[in-house]
Coordinates of C-alpha atoms in Angstrom, one line a residue:
Chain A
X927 CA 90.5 59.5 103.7
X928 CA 91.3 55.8 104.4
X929 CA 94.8 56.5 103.1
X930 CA 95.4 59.3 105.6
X931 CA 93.6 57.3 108.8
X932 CA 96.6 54.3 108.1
X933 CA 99.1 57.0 107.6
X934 CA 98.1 58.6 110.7
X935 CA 98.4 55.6 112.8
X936 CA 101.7 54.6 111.2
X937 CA 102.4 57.6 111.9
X938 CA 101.6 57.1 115.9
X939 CA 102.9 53.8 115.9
X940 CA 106.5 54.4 114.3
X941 CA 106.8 58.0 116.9
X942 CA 105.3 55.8 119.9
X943 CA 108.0 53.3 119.2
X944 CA 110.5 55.7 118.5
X945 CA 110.0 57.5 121.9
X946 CA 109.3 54.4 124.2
X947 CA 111.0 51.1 122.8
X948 CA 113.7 53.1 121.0
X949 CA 116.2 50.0 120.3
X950 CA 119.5 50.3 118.1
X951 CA 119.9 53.9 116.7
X952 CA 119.5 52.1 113.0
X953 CA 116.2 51.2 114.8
X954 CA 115.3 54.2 115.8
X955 CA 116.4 55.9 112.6
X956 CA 114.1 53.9 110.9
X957 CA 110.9 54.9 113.1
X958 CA 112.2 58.1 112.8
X959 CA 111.7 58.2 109.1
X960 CA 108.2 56.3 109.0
X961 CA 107.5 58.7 111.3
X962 CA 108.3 61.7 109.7
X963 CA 106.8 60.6 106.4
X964 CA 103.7 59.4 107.3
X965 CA 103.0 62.6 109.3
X966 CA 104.3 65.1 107.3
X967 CA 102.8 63.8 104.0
X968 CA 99.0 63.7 106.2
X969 CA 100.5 67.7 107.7
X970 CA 101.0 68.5 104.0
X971 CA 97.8 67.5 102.7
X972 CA 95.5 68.9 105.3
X973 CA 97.7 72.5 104.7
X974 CA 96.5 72.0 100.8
X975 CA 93.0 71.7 101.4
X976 CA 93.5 74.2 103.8
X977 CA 94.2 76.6 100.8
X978 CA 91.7 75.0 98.7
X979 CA 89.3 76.2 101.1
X980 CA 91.0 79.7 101.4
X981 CA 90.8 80.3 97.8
X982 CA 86.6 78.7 97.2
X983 CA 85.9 81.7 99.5
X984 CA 88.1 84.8 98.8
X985 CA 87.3 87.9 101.1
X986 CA 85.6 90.7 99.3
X987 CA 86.9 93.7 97.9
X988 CA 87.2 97.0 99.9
X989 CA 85.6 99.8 98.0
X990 CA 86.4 103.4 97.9
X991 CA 85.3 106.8 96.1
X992 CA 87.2 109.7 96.0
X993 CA 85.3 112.7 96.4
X994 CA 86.2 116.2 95.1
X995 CA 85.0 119.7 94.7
X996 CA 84.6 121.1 90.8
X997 CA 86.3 124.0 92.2
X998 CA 88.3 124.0 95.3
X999 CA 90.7 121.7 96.2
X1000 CA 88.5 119.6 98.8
X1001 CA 89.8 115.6 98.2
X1002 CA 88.3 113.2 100.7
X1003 CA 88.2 109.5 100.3
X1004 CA 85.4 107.7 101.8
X1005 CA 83.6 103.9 101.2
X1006 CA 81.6 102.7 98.9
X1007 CA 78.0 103.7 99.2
X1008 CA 75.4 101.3 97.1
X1009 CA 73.6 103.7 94.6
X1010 CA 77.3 105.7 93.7
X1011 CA 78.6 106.0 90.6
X1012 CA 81.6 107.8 88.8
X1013 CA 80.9 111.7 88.2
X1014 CA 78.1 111.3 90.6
X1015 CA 76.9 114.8 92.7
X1016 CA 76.9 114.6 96.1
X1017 CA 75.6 118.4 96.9
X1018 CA 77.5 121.5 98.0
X1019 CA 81.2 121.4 98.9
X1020 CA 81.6 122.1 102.9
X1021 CA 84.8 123.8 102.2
X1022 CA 84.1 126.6 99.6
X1023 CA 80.0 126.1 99.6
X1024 CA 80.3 127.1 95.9
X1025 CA 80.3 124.2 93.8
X1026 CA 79.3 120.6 94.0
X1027 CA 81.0 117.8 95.1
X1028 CA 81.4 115.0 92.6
X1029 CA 82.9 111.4 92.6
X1030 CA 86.1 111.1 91.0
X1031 CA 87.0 107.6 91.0
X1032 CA 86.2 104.2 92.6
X1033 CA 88.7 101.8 93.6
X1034 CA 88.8 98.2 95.2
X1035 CA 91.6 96.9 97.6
X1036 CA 91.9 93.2 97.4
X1037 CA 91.3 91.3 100.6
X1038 CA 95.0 91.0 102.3
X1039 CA 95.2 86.6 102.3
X1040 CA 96.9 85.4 105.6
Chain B
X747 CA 118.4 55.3 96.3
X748 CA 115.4 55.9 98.7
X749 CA 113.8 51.8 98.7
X750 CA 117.5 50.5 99.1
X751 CA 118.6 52.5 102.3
X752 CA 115.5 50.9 104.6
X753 CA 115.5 47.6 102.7
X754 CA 119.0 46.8 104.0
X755 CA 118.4 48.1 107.5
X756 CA 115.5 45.6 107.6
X757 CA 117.8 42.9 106.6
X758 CA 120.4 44.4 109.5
X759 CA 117.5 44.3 111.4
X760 CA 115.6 41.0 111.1
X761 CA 118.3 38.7 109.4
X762 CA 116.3 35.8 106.9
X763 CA 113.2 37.5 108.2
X764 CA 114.5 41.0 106.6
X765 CA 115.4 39.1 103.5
X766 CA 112.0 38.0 102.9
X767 CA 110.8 41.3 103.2
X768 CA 113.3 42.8 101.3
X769 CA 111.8 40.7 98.5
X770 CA 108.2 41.8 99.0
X771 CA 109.1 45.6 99.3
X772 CA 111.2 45.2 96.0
X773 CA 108.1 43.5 94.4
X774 CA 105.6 46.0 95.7
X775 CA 107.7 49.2 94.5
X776 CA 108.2 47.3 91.2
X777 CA 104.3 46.6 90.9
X778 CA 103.2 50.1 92.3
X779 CA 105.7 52.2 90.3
X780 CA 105.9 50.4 86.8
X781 CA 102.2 48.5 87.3
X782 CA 100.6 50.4 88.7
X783 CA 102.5 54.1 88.4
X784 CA 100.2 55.5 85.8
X785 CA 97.0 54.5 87.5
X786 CA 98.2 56.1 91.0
X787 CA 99.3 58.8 89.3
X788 CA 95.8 59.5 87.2
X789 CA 93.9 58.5 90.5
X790 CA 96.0 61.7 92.0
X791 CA 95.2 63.9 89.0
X792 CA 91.4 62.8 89.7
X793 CA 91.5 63.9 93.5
X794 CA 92.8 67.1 92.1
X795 CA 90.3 67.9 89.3
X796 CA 87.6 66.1 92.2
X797 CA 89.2 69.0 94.3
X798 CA 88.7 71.4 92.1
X799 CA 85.2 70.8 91.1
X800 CA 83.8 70.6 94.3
X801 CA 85.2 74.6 94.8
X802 CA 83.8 75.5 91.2
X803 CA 80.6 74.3 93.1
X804 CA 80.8 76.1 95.7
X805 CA 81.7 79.0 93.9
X806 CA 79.2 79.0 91.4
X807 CA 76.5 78.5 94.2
X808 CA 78.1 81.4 96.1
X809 CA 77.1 83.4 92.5
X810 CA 73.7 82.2 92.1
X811 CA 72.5 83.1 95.9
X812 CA 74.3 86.4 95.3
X813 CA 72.1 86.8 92.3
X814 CA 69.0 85.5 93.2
X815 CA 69.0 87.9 96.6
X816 CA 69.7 90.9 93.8
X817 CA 67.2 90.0 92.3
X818 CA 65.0 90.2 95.2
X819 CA 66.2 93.3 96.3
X820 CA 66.1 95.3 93.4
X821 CA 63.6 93.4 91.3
X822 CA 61.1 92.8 93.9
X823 CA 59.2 89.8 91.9
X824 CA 55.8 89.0 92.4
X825 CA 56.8 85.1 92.5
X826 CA 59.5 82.8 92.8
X827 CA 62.5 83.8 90.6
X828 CA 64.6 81.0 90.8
X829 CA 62.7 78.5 88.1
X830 CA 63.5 81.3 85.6
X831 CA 67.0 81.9 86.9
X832 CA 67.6 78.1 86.5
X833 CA 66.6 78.6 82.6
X834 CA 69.0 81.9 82.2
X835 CA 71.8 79.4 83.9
X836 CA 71.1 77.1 80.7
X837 CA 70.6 79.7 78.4
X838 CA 73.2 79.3 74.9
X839 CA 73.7 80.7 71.7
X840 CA 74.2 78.8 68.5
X841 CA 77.1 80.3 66.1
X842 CA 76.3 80.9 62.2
X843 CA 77.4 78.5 60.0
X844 CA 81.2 79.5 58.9
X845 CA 81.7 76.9 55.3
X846 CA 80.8 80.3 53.8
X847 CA 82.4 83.1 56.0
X848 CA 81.4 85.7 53.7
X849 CA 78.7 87.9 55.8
X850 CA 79.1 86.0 59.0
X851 CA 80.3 89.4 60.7
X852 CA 76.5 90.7 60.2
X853 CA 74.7 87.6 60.9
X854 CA 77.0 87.2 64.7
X855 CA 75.8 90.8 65.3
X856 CA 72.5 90.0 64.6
X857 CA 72.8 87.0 66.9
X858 CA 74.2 89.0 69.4
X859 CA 72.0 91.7 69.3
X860 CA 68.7 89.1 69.1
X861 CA 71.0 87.3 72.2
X862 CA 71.3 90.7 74.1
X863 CA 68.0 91.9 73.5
X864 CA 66.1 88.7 75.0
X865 CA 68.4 88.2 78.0
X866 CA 67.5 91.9 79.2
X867 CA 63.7 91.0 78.8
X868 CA 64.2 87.7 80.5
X869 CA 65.9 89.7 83.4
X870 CA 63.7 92.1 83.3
X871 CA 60.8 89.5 83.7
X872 CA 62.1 88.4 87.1
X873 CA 63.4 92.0 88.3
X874 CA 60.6 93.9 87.8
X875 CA 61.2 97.1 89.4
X876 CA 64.7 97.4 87.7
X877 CA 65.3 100.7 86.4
X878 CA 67.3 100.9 83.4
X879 CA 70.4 101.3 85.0
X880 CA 70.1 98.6 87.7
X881 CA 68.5 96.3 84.6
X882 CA 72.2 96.4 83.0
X883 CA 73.9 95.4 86.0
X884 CA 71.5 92.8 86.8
X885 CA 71.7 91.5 83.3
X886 CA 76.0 91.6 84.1
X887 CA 75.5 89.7 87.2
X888 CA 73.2 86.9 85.8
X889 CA 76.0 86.7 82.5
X890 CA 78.8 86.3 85.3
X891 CA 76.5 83.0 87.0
X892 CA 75.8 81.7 83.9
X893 CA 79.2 81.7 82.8
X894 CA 80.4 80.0 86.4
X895 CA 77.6 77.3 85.7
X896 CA 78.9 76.7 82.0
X897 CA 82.5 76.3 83.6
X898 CA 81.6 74.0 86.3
X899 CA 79.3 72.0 83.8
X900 CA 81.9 71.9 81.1
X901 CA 84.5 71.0 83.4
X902 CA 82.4 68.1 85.0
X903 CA 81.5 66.9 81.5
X904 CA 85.5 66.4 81.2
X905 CA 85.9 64.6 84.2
X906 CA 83.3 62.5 84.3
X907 CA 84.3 62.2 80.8
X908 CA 88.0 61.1 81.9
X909 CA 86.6 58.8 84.3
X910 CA 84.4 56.7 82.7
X911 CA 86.2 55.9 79.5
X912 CA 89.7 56.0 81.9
X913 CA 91.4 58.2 79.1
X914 CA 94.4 59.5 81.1
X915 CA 95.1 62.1 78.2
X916 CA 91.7 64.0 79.0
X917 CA 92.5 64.1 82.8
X918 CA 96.1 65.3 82.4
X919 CA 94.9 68.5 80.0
X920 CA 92.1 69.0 83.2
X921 CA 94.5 68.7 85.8
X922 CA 96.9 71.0 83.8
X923 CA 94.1 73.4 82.9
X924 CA 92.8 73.4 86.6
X925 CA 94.7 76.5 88.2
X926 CA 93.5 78.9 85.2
X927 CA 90.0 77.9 85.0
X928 CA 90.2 78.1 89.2
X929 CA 91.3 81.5 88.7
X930 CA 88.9 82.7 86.2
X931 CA 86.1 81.1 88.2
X932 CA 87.1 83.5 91.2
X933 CA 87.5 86.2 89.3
X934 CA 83.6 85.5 87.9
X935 CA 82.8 85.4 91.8
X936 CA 84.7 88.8 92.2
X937 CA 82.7 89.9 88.9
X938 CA 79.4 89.3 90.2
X939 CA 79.8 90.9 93.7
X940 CA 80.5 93.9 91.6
X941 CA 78.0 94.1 89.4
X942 CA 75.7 93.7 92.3
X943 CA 77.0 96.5 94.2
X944 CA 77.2 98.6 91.0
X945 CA 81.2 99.3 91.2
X946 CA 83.4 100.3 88.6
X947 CA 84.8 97.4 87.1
X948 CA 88.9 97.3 85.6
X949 CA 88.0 96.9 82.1
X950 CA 86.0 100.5 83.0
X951 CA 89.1 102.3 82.3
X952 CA 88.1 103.4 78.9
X953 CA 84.7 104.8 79.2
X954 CA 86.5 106.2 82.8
X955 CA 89.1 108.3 81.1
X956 CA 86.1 109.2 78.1
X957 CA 84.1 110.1 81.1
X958 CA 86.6 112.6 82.2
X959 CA 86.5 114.1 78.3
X960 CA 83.2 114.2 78.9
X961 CA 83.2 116.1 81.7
X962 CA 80.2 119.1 81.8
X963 CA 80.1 119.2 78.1
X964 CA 76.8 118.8 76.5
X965 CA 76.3 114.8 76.1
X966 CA 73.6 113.0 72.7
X967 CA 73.1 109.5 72.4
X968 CA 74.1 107.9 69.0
X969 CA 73.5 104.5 68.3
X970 CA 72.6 101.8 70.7
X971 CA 73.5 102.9 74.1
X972 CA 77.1 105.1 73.6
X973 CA 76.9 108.2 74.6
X974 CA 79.2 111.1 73.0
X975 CA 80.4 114.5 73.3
X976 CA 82.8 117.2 72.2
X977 CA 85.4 119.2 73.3
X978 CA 88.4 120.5 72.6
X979 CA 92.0 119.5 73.6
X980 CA 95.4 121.1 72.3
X981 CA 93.3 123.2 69.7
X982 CA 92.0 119.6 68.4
X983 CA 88.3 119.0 68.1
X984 CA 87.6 116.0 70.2
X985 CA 84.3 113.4 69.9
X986 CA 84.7 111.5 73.0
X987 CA 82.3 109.1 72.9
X988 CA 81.3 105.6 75.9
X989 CA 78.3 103.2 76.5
X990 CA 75.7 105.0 78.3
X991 CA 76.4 104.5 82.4
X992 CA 76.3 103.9 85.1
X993 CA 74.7 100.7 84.2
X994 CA 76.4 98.0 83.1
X995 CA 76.6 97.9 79.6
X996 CA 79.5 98.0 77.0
X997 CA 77.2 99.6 74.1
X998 CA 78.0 99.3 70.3
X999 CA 81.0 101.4 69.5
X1000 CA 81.8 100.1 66.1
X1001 CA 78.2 101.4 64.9
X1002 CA 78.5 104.5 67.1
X1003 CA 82.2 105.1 65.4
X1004 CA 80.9 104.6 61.7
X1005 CA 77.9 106.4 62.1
X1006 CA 80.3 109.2 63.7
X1007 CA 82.8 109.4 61.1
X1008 CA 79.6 109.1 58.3
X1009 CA 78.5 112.5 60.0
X1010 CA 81.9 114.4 59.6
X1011 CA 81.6 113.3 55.8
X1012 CA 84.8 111.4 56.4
X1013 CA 86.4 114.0 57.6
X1014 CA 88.4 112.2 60.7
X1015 CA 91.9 112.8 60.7
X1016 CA 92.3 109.9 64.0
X1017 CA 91.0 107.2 65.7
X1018 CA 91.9 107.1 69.5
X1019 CA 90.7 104.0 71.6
X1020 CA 90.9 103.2 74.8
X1021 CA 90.4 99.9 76.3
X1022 CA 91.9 97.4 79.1
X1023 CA 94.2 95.0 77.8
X1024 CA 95.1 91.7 79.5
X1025 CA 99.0 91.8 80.5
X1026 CA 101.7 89.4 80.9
X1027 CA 102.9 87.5 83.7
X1028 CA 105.5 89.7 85.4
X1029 CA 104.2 93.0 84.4
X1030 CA 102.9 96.1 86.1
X1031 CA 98.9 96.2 86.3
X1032 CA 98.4 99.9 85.3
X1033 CA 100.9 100.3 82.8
X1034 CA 100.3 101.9 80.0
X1035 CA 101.0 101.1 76.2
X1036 CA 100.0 102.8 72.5
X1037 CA 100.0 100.8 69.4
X1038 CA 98.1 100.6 66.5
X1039 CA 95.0 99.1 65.5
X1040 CA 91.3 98.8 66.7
X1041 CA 91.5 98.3 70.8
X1042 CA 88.4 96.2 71.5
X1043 CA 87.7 92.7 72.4
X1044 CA 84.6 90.7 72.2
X1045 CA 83.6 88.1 69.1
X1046 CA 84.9 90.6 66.8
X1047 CA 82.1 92.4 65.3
X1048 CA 82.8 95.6 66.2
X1049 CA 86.3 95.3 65.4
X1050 CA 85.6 94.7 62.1
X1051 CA 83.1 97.4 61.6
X1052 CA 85.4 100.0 63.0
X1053 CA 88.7 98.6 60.9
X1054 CA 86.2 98.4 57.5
X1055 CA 85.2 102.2 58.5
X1056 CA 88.8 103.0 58.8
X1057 CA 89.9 101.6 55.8
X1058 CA 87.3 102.7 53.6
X1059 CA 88.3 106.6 54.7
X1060 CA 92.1 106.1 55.1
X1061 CA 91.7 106.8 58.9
X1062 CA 94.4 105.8 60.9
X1063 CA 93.7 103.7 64.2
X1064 CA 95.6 104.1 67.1
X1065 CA 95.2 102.2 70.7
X1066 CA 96.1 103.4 74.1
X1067 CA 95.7 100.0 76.6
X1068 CA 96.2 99.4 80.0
X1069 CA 97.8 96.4 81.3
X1070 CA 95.6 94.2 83.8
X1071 CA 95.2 90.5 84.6
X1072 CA 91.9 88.8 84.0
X1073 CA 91.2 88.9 87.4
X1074 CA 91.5 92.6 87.8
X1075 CA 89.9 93.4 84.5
X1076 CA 86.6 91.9 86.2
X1077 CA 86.8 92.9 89.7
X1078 CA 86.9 96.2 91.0
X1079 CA 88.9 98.3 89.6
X1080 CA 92.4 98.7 91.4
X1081 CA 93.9 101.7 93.0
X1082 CA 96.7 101.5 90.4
X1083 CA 94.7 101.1 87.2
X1084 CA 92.7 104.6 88.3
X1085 CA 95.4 105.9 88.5
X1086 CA 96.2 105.1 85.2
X1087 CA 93.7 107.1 83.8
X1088 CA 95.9 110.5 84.2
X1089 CA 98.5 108.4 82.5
X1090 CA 96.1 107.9 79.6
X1091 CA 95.0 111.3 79.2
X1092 CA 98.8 112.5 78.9
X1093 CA 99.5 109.9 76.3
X1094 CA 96.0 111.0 74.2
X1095 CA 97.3 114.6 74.4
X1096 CA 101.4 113.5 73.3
X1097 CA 100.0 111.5 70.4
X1098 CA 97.3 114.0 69.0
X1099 CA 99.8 116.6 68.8
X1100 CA 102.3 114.2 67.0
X1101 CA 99.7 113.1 64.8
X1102 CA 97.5 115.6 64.0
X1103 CA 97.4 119.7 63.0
X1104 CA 95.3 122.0 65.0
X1105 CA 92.0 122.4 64.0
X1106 CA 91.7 118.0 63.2
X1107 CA 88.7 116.3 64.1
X1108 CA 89.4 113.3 66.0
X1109 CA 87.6 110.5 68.1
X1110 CA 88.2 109.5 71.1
X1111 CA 86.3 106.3 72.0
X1112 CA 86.7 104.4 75.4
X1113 CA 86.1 101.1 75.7
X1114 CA 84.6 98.8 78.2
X1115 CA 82.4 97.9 80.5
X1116 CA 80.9 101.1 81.5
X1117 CA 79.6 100.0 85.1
X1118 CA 79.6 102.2 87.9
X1119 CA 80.8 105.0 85.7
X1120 CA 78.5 107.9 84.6
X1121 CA 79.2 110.4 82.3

């Protein structure tokens, strides 16, 4: 933390320099590169534990069931319900009122990561 | 290359003064990189595995809430859960003795089974209103906390470990080590969300695709929790047999497979099984392989119990797997690897017909983790 505070003000102090004082372009070249170090190294590391906290809490899965009829052709996908299970019944088919309607599979979708 | 470049600007710049300097920069790089350069490289290995362990925390915390407000849902204690969650968390299981292997393969299942047994109470003690069902996925979700909690503590044993005795050796094999046991300790997180929603898990493709065998044909328990029945396919007779679901459970299928074959008087011309298996790097989740050979993981008892079966009646063993990463074998299952299951069914059909005559009797056993997944 310490490490990053100094860099940061290095950081300031080279870019402050660079932009008011300026000097000889070998000068300036050389604030130029403090600069750029000392800010992109502190840029880089905040990105990383950036991720770090990205990954410590990945988004849930989204859960589906597809739904069919025993006898008809009826598909419908629909989300997760708590309680549902593979080859679950789920009552009458709406479309040909003849046979049940069952749960066929269960899938997830992972979370899409920005 | 890089210390030179600004060294001589400073002397451009600054004339004796930059001379000096030059000096003292050379000396500090010299110090830092060959006095110091293993210490500043350990001390960055140490932020990393610090890092690390501060997420495992927080992941395994994000577990144990998750748990202890399934518990409370489903369970409904009368009191406070969480002092007996804390001694689940802690809970281990002390391996036979192996100077003499001969017979270890019946004392582990004994363990196991005394292991198994004792959990389910002990979850069944703080979730009393469980029904069977919900009891096995509970018992799933506390095994998923307790195994974040042994990974943080283990990992934390190593570090503080590293730290205190300053062994560079033990923090380089962490910090190597890190990104896999990161990843596993996600995929735990993933796990137990699952198995407190009840959803199909990817290592479910097995008793999935025995499921659909099993489809509206008269079902018998054998053994501890598997469930079997039989049906016909390509003129074959077919004993498909999974753990019991829609709990989570993964049942016994090496005593349900010997105890089937025992009951056909030997008379089993294959053995198909059907289980997850854990893919490469770089290839497809979902895809689908055959080999030969008993397809199921674990310690290794009931592999040995179905290969000694085997052998003992000249069955052959065949293995149908599908390819997933750990992460997806855990978490719910994937669009792909359902779809696998047709896949599955096609190669079952191609290699009976190859492999046996019309009229065989032949077992179908599917292998997992049956949660989420009736029959």
């Amino acid at each position: 933390m310490i490490l990053y505070i100094v860099l940061v003000l290095v950081g300031f102090y080279a870019l402050v320099n660079l932009v008011q004082v300026g000097g000889s372009p070998i000068s300036e070249a050389l604030y130029f590169v403090v600069a750029t170090l000392a800010l992109g190294f502190v840029a880089f590391s905040l990105m990383r534990v950036r991720r770090s906290f990205a990954l410590a809490n990945p988004a849930p899965n989204r859960v589906f069931e597809i739904v069919k009829c025993k006898q008809c052709s009826f598909k419908q996908i629909k989300n997760f319900a708590l309680g549902d299970y593979v080859t679950k019944t789920l009552g009458l088919c709406t479309q040909c009122n003849t046979s049940n309607l069952f749960i066929d599979g269960i899938y997830g979708e992972p979370p899409q990561r920005r | 290359m890089l210390t030179v470049v600004p060294l001589d600007l400073l002397g451009d710049l600054f004339g004796n003064v930059g001379n000096i300097t030059q000096i003292a920069f050379t000396l500090l790089f010299i110090l830092l990189f060959f006095g110091f350069g293993q210490k500043l490289q350990m001390r960055q290995y140490m932020w990393d595995i610090d890092r690390g362990l501060r997420r495992l925390d927080v992941i395994r915390g994000q577990a144990k809430d998750l748990t202890l407000k399934t518990v409370k849902e489903i369970g409904k204690p009368t009191s406070d859960p969480m002092p007996q969650l804390n001694v689940l968390m802690e809970q281990f299981l002390i391996t036979p003795v192996d100077m003499d292997p001969s017979g270890i393969v019946s004392k582990f299942d004994h363990l196991l089974d005394v292991h198994e047994m004792k959990f389910k109470e002990d979850v069944h003690r703080i979730a009393p209103s469980a029904d069977p069902a919900q009891l096995n996925n509970l018992s799933n979700l506390v095994e998923a906390s307790w195994a974040l909690n042994t990974i943080y503590r283990i990992i934390r044993h190593f570090y503080l470990l590293g730290k205190k005795t300053n062994s560079i050796f033990i923090i380089i094999q962490l910090q190597a080590l890190l990104p896999l046991i990161m990843q596993e300790a996600e995929a735990y997180l993933g796990a137990a969300r699952a198995f407190a929603e009840g959803q199909p898990i990817g290592d479910g493709i097995g008793p999935l695709v025995a499921s659909r065998l099993m489809k509206d044909k008269s079902q018998r328990k054998v053994e501890k929790d598997v469930i079997v029945a039989e049906t016909t396919l390509e003129d074959r007779r077919i004993i498909a047999l999974k753990a019991e679901g829609p709990g989570g459970n993964v049942g016994k299928p090496g005593d349900a497979i010997r105890s089937l074959i025992e009951e056909n008087g030997g008379k089993v011309s294959m053995v198909v099984m059907i289980d997850a298996a854990l893919k490469f790097e770089g290839e497809n989740s979902g895809e689908v392989s055959e080999g030969i050979g008993a397809a199921i993981g674990g310690i290794g008892t009931e592999r040995f119990k179905i290969e000694e079966e085997a052998t003992k009646n000249k069955i052959p063993v065949y293995a149908v797997i599908v390819k997933e990463s750990i992460l997806e074998a855990i978490t719910p299952m994937r669009k792909e690897i359902l779809e696998a299951g047709e896949k599955v069914l096609e190669r079952i059909k191609s290699l009976i017909v190859e492999r046996s005559k019309p009229g065989d009797t032949i077992i179908v056993a599917g292998i997992g983790n049956t949660i989420g997944i009736g029959q």
